[in-house]
Amino acid sequence: MAHTAQPSITTRLIISKTVGLLFGVLALIGLSVFLPDSDLLSRFGLMLWYFTMGSFIGIVGVLDTHPVLCIRLPWWVRGPCVGAWMNFVLVFFAYDLMAEVILQVTGYRFSPFWFALDGAVIGGVIGGVSTYFGGEGPETLQE
């Protein structure tokens, strides 16, 4: 699926970090709009969280096969799994903030753990774009 002639970990990381940062900026803006009273550290922390998610997804793209189970891990499995896991963990750190965001956006009190689904979607986008432009698997390390 790689768009580039030569898969590259450098290209993959640049793309995945950039897309993660774009989602982070959207999260920063969204938090500012829906929770204008939220503190600056939470806003920038959320932005950097998605930048970090992009970094992890970029690095994990080197593994296209599970090292123990020996099954193929395509980008559409790796990206969403990393994204969902990271947002699942994020809710543990910022449960009250995420609960308030859901209340402000939907008007209802849902579990903040639904942000794991949000992370899966964002992780899938990051994984797909970075694989398209940077390739995947061990051949990305052959620069």
Short mmCIF file of N, CA and C in Angstrom, two decimals:
data_model
loop_
_atom_site.label_atom_id
_atom_site.label_comp_id
_atom_site.label_asym_id
_atom_site.label_seq_id
_atom_site.Cartn_x
_atom_site.Cartn_y
_atom_site.Cartn_z
N MET A 1 0.81 -1.20 0.00
CA MET A 1 0.00 0.00 0.00
C MET A 1 0.85 1.26 0.00
N ALA A 2 2.12 1.14 0.22
CA ALA A 2 2.99 2.31 0.34
C ALA A 2 3.00 3.12 -0.95
N HIS A 3 2.87 4.41 -0.80
CA HIS A 3 2.86 5.33 -1.92
C HIS A 3 4.28 5.64 -2.39
N THR A 4 5.23 5.64 -1.47
CA THR A 4 6.60 6.00 -1.80
C THR A 4 7.29 4.83 -2.49
N ALA A 5 8.29 5.16 -3.32
CA ALA A 5 9.05 4.12 -3.99
C ALA A 5 9.89 3.34 -2.98
N GLN A 6 10.45 4.01 -2.00
CA GLN A 6 11.28 3.38 -0.98
C GLN A 6 10.68 3.65 0.39
N PRO A 7 10.23 2.59 1.09
CA PRO A 7 9.72 2.80 2.46
C PRO A 7 10.79 3.42 3.34
N SER A 8 10.38 4.33 4.22
CA SER A 8 11.34 5.05 5.05
C SER A 8 10.75 5.32 6.43
N ILE A 9 11.50 4.96 7.46
CA ILE A 9 11.05 5.23 8.83
C ILE A 9 11.04 6.74 9.09
N THR A 10 11.96 7.45 8.46
CA THR A 10 12.00 8.90 8.65
C THR A 10 10.74 9.55 8.11
N THR A 11 10.37 9.19 6.88
CA THR A 11 9.14 9.73 6.29
C THR A 11 7.94 9.32 7.11
N ARG A 12 7.92 8.08 7.52
CA ARG A 12 6.81 7.56 8.31
C ARG A 12 6.64 8.34 9.60
N LEU A 13 7.74 8.61 10.31
CA LEU A 13 7.68 9.34 11.56
C LEU A 13 7.29 10.80 11.36
N ILE A 14 7.82 11.42 10.32
CA ILE A 14 7.47 12.82 10.05
C ILE A 14 5.97 12.94 9.77
N ILE A 15 5.46 12.04 8.94
CA ILE A 15 4.03 12.07 8.60
C ILE A 15 3.17 11.77 9.82
N SER A 16 3.50 10.71 10.56
CA SER A 16 2.66 10.33 11.70
C SER A 16 2.68 11.39 12.80
N LYS A 17 3.83 12.00 13.05
CA LYS A 17 3.89 13.06 14.06
C LYS A 17 3.13 14.30 13.61
N THR A 18 3.21 14.62 12.33
CA THR A 18 2.50 15.79 11.81
C THR A 18 0.99 15.59 11.88
N VAL A 19 0.52 14.42 11.46
CA VAL A 19 -0.92 14.15 11.53
C VAL A 19 -1.38 14.12 12.99
N GLY A 20 -0.57 13.52 13.87
CA GLY A 20 -0.90 13.53 15.29
C GLY A 20 -0.97 14.94 15.84
N LEU A 21 -0.04 15.78 15.44
CA LEU A 21 -0.04 17.17 15.89
C LEU A 21 -1.27 17.92 15.37
N LEU A 22 -1.68 17.64 14.14
CA LEU A 22 -2.89 18.27 13.60
C LEU A 22 -4.12 17.88 14.42
N PHE A 23 -4.23 16.61 14.77
CA PHE A 23 -5.33 16.19 15.64
C PHE A 23 -5.20 16.83 17.02
N GLY A 24 -3.97 17.00 17.48
CA GLY A 24 -3.75 17.66 18.76
C GLY A 24 -4.19 19.11 18.75
N VAL A 25 -3.91 19.80 17.67
CA VAL A 25 -4.34 21.19 17.54
C VAL A 25 -5.87 21.26 17.50
N LEU A 26 -6.49 20.31 16.79
CA LEU A 26 -7.96 20.26 16.79
C LEU A 26 -8.50 20.00 18.19
N ALA A 27 -7.84 19.14 18.95
CA ALA A 27 -8.26 18.87 20.33
C ALA A 27 -8.09 20.12 21.19
N LEU A 28 -7.00 20.83 21.01
CA LEU A 28 -6.76 22.08 21.76
C LEU A 28 -7.86 23.09 21.45
N ILE A 29 -8.18 23.26 20.18
CA ILE A 29 -9.23 24.20 19.79
C ILE A 29 -10.59 23.74 20.31
N GLY A 30 -10.86 22.43 20.17
CA GLY A 30 -12.14 21.89 20.64
C GLY A 30 -12.32 22.05 22.14
N LEU A 31 -11.26 21.81 22.89
CA LEU A 31 -11.33 21.97 24.34
C LEU A 31 -11.55 23.44 24.69
N SER A 32 -10.93 24.34 23.95
CA SER A 32 -11.11 25.77 24.18
C SER A 32 -12.53 26.22 23.88
N VAL A 33 -13.16 25.61 22.87
CA VAL A 33 -14.52 25.98 22.49
C VAL A 33 -15.54 25.39 23.45
N PHE A 34 -15.43 24.08 23.73
CA PHE A 34 -16.44 23.42 24.55
C PHE A 34 -16.25 23.62 26.05
N LEU A 35 -15.02 23.83 26.47
CA LEU A 35 -14.73 24.09 27.88
C LEU A 35 -13.81 25.30 28.00
N PRO A 36 -14.35 26.49 27.78
CA PRO A 36 -13.50 27.68 27.80
C PRO A 36 -12.84 27.93 29.16
N ASP A 37 -13.37 27.33 30.23
CA ASP A 37 -12.78 27.49 31.55
C ASP A 37 -11.65 26.50 31.83
N SER A 38 -11.39 25.59 30.88
CA SER A 38 -10.33 24.61 31.11
C SER A 38 -8.97 25.31 31.15
N ASP A 39 -8.07 24.73 31.92
CA ASP A 39 -6.77 25.39 32.09
C ASP A 39 -5.87 25.14 30.88
N LEU A 40 -4.89 26.02 30.73
CA LEU A 40 -3.97 25.99 29.60
C LEU A 40 -3.14 24.71 29.57
N LEU A 41 -2.77 24.20 30.73
CA LEU A 41 -1.99 22.97 30.78
C LEU A 41 -2.78 21.79 30.22
N SER A 42 -4.06 21.71 30.50
CA SER A 42 -4.89 20.63 29.95
C SER A 42 -4.99 20.75 28.44
N ARG A 43 -5.14 21.94 27.95
CA ARG A 43 -5.27 22.15 26.50
C ARG A 43 -4.00 21.72 25.77
N PHE A 44 -2.86 22.22 26.25
CA PHE A 44 -1.61 21.87 25.59
C PHE A 44 -1.22 20.42 25.86
N GLY A 45 -1.59 19.91 27.03
CA GLY A 45 -1.34 18.50 27.31
C GLY A 45 -2.08 17.59 26.35
N LEU A 46 -3.32 17.92 26.03
CA LEU A 46 -4.09 17.14 25.08
C LEU A 46 -3.49 17.23 23.68
N MET A 47 -3.02 18.41 23.32
CA MET A 47 -2.37 18.57 22.02
C MET A 47 -1.14 17.68 21.92
N LEU A 48 -0.31 17.70 22.95
CA LEU A 48 0.90 16.88 22.95
C LEU A 48 0.60 15.39 23.07
N TRP A 49 -0.53 15.05 23.68
CA TRP A 49 -0.95 13.65 23.77
C TRP A 49 -1.12 13.05 22.38
N TYR A 50 -1.79 13.79 21.49
CA TYR A 50 -2.02 13.28 20.14
C TYR A 50 -0.75 13.31 19.31
N PHE A 51 0.14 14.24 19.57
CA PHE A 51 1.46 14.23 18.94
C PHE A 51 2.21 12.96 19.35
N THR A 52 2.14 12.62 20.62
CA THR A 52 2.79 11.41 21.12
C THR A 52 2.15 10.16 20.53
N MET A 53 0.82 10.18 20.39
CA MET A 53 0.14 9.06 19.75
C MET A 53 0.67 8.86 18.34
N GLY A 54 0.83 9.94 17.60
CA GLY A 54 1.39 9.85 16.26
C GLY A 54 2.79 9.27 16.26
N SER A 55 3.59 9.65 17.25
CA SER A 55 4.95 9.12 17.36
C SER A 55 4.93 7.61 17.57
N PHE A 56 4.09 7.15 18.49
CA PHE A 56 4.00 5.71 18.77
C PHE A 56 3.52 4.94 17.55
N ILE A 57 2.52 5.45 16.88
CA ILE A 57 2.00 4.76 15.71
C ILE A 57 3.04 4.72 14.60
N GLY A 58 3.82 5.78 14.48
CA GLY A 58 4.90 5.79 13.49
C GLY A 58 5.94 4.73 13.77
N ILE A 59 6.33 4.59 15.03
CA ILE A 59 7.34 3.60 15.40
C ILE A 59 6.79 2.18 15.29
N VAL A 60 5.56 1.97 15.72
CA VAL A 60 4.97 0.63 15.69
C VAL A 60 4.80 0.15 14.26
N GLY A 61 4.80 1.05 13.30
CA GLY A 61 4.67 0.67 11.90
C GLY A 61 5.81 -0.19 11.39
N VAL A 62 6.89 -0.27 12.12
CA VAL A 62 8.00 -1.15 11.74
C VAL A 62 7.61 -2.61 11.92
N LEU A 63 6.69 -2.87 12.85
CA LEU A 63 6.24 -4.24 13.11
C LEU A 63 5.01 -4.56 12.25
N ASP A 64 5.21 -5.28 11.18
CA ASP A 64 4.04 -5.67 10.38
C ASP A 64 3.61 -7.11 10.67
N THR A 65 4.34 -7.78 11.59
CA THR A 65 4.00 -9.12 12.04
C THR A 65 4.16 -9.17 13.55
N HIS A 66 3.21 -9.78 14.22
CA HIS A 66 3.30 -9.90 15.67
C HIS A 66 4.49 -10.80 16.02
N PRO A 67 5.39 -10.34 16.90
CA PRO A 67 6.62 -11.10 17.17
C PRO A 67 6.41 -12.44 17.87
N VAL A 68 5.32 -12.61 18.60
CA VAL A 68 5.08 -13.86 19.32
C VAL A 68 4.08 -14.74 18.58
N LEU A 69 2.98 -14.15 18.17
CA LEU A 69 1.91 -14.92 17.53
C LEU A 69 2.16 -15.18 16.04
N CYS A 70 3.10 -14.46 15.45
CA CYS A 70 3.45 -14.61 14.03
C CYS A 70 2.25 -14.41 13.11
N ILE A 71 1.40 -13.45 13.44
CA ILE A 71 0.29 -13.09 12.57
C ILE A 71 0.54 -11.69 12.02
N ARG A 72 0.01 -11.45 10.83
CA ARG A 72 0.21 -10.16 10.18
C ARG A 72 -0.56 -9.07 10.93
N LEU A 73 0.07 -7.91 11.09
CA LEU A 73 -0.56 -6.74 11.73
C LEU A 73 -0.62 -5.60 10.72
N PRO A 74 -1.68 -5.52 9.91
CA PRO A 74 -1.78 -4.43 8.94
C PRO A 74 -2.01 -3.10 9.64
N TRP A 75 -1.84 -2.02 8.92
CA TRP A 75 -1.97 -0.68 9.51
C TRP A 75 -3.33 -0.47 10.11
N TRP A 76 -4.37 -1.06 9.53
CA TRP A 76 -5.73 -0.85 10.02
C TRP A 76 -6.01 -1.62 11.31
N VAL A 77 -5.05 -2.43 11.77
CA VAL A 77 -5.13 -3.06 13.09
C VAL A 77 -4.22 -2.30 14.06
N ARG A 78 -2.97 -2.06 13.64
CA ARG A 78 -1.99 -1.40 14.51
C ARG A 78 -2.43 -0.02 14.94
N GLY A 79 -2.76 0.85 14.00
CA GLY A 79 -3.11 2.24 14.31
C GLY A 79 -4.30 2.36 15.26
N PRO A 80 -5.43 1.74 14.93
CA PRO A 80 -6.57 1.83 15.85
C PRO A 80 -6.30 1.22 17.23
N CYS A 81 -5.55 0.13 17.28
CA CYS A 81 -5.26 -0.47 18.59
C CYS A 81 -4.41 0.45 19.46
N VAL A 82 -3.37 1.05 18.87
CA VAL A 82 -2.53 1.98 19.64
C VAL A 82 -3.34 3.21 20.03
N GLY A 83 -4.12 3.75 19.11
CA GLY A 83 -4.93 4.93 19.41
C GLY A 83 -5.96 4.68 20.49
N ALA A 84 -6.66 3.54 20.41
CA ALA A 84 -7.66 3.21 21.42
C ALA A 84 -7.01 3.01 22.78
N TRP A 85 -5.88 2.32 22.80
CA TRP A 85 -5.19 2.08 24.07
C TRP A 85 -4.74 3.40 24.70
N MET A 86 -4.17 4.27 23.89
CA MET A 86 -3.67 5.53 24.44
C MET A 86 -4.80 6.39 24.99
N ASN A 87 -5.92 6.47 24.29
CA ASN A 87 -7.04 7.26 24.81
C ASN A 87 -7.70 6.58 26.01
N PHE A 88 -7.68 5.26 26.05
CA PHE A 88 -8.16 4.54 27.22
C PHE A 88 -7.34 4.94 28.45
N VAL A 89 -6.03 4.98 28.28
CA VAL A 89 -5.14 5.38 29.37
C VAL A 89 -5.34 6.86 29.70
N LEU A 90 -5.55 7.70 28.69
CA LEU A 90 -5.77 9.13 28.91
C LEU A 90 -6.95 9.37 29.85
N VAL A 91 -8.00 8.59 29.70
CA VAL A 91 -9.19 8.77 30.53
C VAL A 91 -8.85 8.55 32.01
N PHE A 92 -7.94 7.64 32.30
CA PHE A 92 -7.53 7.42 33.69
C PHE A 92 -6.86 8.66 34.28
N PHE A 93 -6.12 9.39 33.46
CA PHE A 93 -5.42 10.59 33.93
C PHE A 93 -6.34 11.80 34.01
N ALA A 94 -7.30 11.87 33.11
CA ALA A 94 -8.13 13.07 33.01
C ALA A 94 -9.62 12.72 32.97
N TYR A 95 -10.05 11.84 33.85
CA TYR A 95 -11.42 11.35 33.85
C TYR A 95 -12.43 12.49 33.96
N ASP A 96 -12.23 13.37 34.93
CA ASP A 96 -13.18 14.47 35.15
C ASP A 96 -13.25 15.41 33.96
N LEU A 97 -12.09 15.72 33.40
CA LEU A 97 -12.05 16.61 32.23
C LEU A 97 -12.79 15.97 31.05
N MET A 98 -12.52 14.69 30.79
CA MET A 98 -13.16 14.01 29.66
C MET A 98 -14.67 13.88 29.88
N ALA A 99 -15.08 13.62 31.14
CA ALA A 99 -16.51 13.55 31.45
C ALA A 99 -17.19 14.89 31.19
N GLU A 100 -16.52 15.97 31.54
CA GLU A 100 -17.07 17.31 31.30
C GLU A 100 -17.15 17.62 29.81
N VAL A 101 -16.15 17.18 29.05
CA VAL A 101 -16.18 17.39 27.59
C VAL A 101 -17.38 16.67 26.99
N ILE A 102 -17.60 15.42 27.37
CA ILE A 102 -18.73 14.66 26.84
C ILE A 102 -20.05 15.33 27.21
N LEU A 103 -20.15 15.80 28.43
CA LEU A 103 -21.38 16.46 28.87
C LEU A 103 -21.61 17.73 28.05
N GLN A 104 -20.58 18.52 27.82
CA GLN A 104 -20.72 19.77 27.07
C GLN A 104 -21.04 19.52 25.60
N VAL A 105 -20.44 18.48 25.02
CA VAL A 105 -20.65 18.21 23.60
C VAL A 105 -22.01 17.56 23.33
N THR A 106 -22.39 16.57 24.16
CA THR A 106 -23.61 15.82 23.89
C THR A 106 -24.81 16.27 24.71
N GLY A 107 -24.56 16.87 25.87
CA GLY A 107 -25.65 17.23 26.77
C GLY A 107 -26.06 16.09 27.68
N TYR A 108 -25.38 14.95 27.56
CA TYR A 108 -25.69 13.78 28.38
C TYR A 108 -24.43 13.32 29.11
N ARG A 109 -24.64 12.57 30.18
CA ARG A 109 -23.52 12.01 30.94
C ARG A 109 -23.24 10.59 30.45
N PHE A 110 -22.28 10.46 29.55
CA PHE A 110 -21.82 9.16 29.09
C PHE A 110 -20.48 8.87 29.73
N SER A 111 -20.07 7.63 29.69
CA SER A 111 -18.77 7.25 30.22
C SER A 111 -17.65 7.89 29.40
N PRO A 112 -16.66 8.49 30.04
CA PRO A 112 -15.53 9.05 29.30
C PRO A 112 -14.71 8.00 28.56
N PHE A 113 -14.91 6.74 28.91
CA PHE A 113 -14.14 5.69 28.23
C PHE A 113 -14.53 5.54 26.77
N TRP A 114 -15.59 6.23 26.35
CA TRP A 114 -15.91 6.27 24.92
C TRP A 114 -14.82 6.97 24.12
N PHE A 115 -13.96 7.71 24.80
CA PHE A 115 -12.83 8.34 24.11
C PHE A 115 -11.87 7.31 23.52
N ALA A 116 -11.95 6.07 23.99
CA ALA A 116 -11.12 5.02 23.39
C ALA A 116 -11.53 4.80 21.93
N LEU A 117 -12.82 4.89 21.65
CA LEU A 117 -13.29 4.77 20.27
C LEU A 117 -12.78 5.92 19.43
N ASP A 118 -12.79 7.11 19.99
CA ASP A 118 -12.23 8.29 19.33
C ASP A 118 -10.76 8.06 19.01
N GLY A 119 -10.03 7.50 19.96
CA GLY A 119 -8.61 7.20 19.75
C GLY A 119 -8.40 6.17 18.66
N ALA A 120 -9.30 5.19 18.57
CA ALA A 120 -9.19 4.18 17.52
C ALA A 120 -9.35 4.81 16.13
N VAL A 121 -10.28 5.72 16.00
CA VAL A 121 -10.49 6.39 14.71
C VAL A 121 -9.28 7.26 14.36
N ILE A 122 -8.82 8.05 15.32
CA ILE A 122 -7.67 8.91 15.08
C ILE A 122 -6.43 8.06 14.79
N GLY A 123 -6.24 6.98 15.54
CA GLY A 123 -5.11 6.09 15.30
C GLY A 123 -5.17 5.45 13.93
N GLY A 124 -6.37 5.11 13.48
CA GLY A 124 -6.52 4.55 12.14
C GLY A 124 -6.15 5.54 11.06
N VAL A 125 -6.54 6.79 11.24
CA VAL A 125 -6.18 7.83 10.26
C VAL A 125 -4.66 8.03 10.25
N ILE A 126 -4.07 8.14 11.42
CA ILE A 126 -2.62 8.34 11.50
C ILE A 126 -1.89 7.14 10.88
N GLY A 127 -2.33 5.93 11.22
CA GLY A 127 -1.70 4.73 10.68
C GLY A 127 -1.83 4.62 9.16
N GLY A 128 -3.00 4.94 8.65
CA GLY A 128 -3.21 4.86 7.21
C GLY A 128 -2.39 5.86 6.43
N VAL A 129 -2.38 7.10 6.89
CA VAL A 129 -1.64 8.15 6.17
C VAL A 129 -0.13 7.88 6.25
N SER A 130 0.36 7.50 7.42
CA SER A 130 1.79 7.27 7.55
C SER A 130 2.24 6.04 6.77
N THR A 131 1.38 5.03 6.66
CA THR A 131 1.72 3.85 5.86
C THR A 131 1.69 4.19 4.38
N TYR A 132 0.73 4.99 3.98
CA TYR A 132 0.62 5.37 2.57
C TYR A 132 1.86 6.11 2.09
N PHE A 133 2.35 7.04 2.89
CA PHE A 133 3.48 7.85 2.47
C PHE A 133 4.84 7.30 2.91
N GLY A 134 4.89 6.54 4.01
CA GLY A 134 6.18 6.09 4.54
C GLY A 134 6.42 4.61 4.49
N GLY A 135 5.40 3.83 4.11
CA GLY A 135 5.57 2.38 4.07
C GLY A 135 5.38 1.77 5.45
N GLU A 136 5.62 0.46 5.51
CA GLU A 136 5.49 -0.26 6.77
C GLU A 136 6.42 -1.45 6.77
N GLY A 137 6.61 -2.01 7.94
CA GLY A 137 7.42 -3.21 8.08
C GLY A 137 8.90 -2.92 8.21
N PRO A 138 9.70 -3.98 8.34
CA PRO A 138 11.14 -3.84 8.54
C PRO A 138 11.86 -3.13 7.38
N GLU A 139 11.26 -3.17 6.20
CA GLU A 139 11.92 -2.51 5.06
C GLU A 139 11.99 -0.98 5.23
N THR A 140 11.21 -0.43 6.15
CA THR A 140 11.32 1.01 6.42
C THR A 140 12.65 1.37 7.06
N LEU A 141 13.32 0.39 7.66
CA LEU A 141 14.60 0.64 8.33
C LEU A 141 15.79 0.56 7.36
N GLN A 142 15.55 0.16 6.13
CA GLN A 142 16.63 0.01 5.13
C GLN A 142 16.86 1.30 4.38
N GLU A 143 17.43 2.29 5.03
CA GLU A 143 17.63 3.59 4.36
C GLU A 143 19.01 3.72 3.80
#
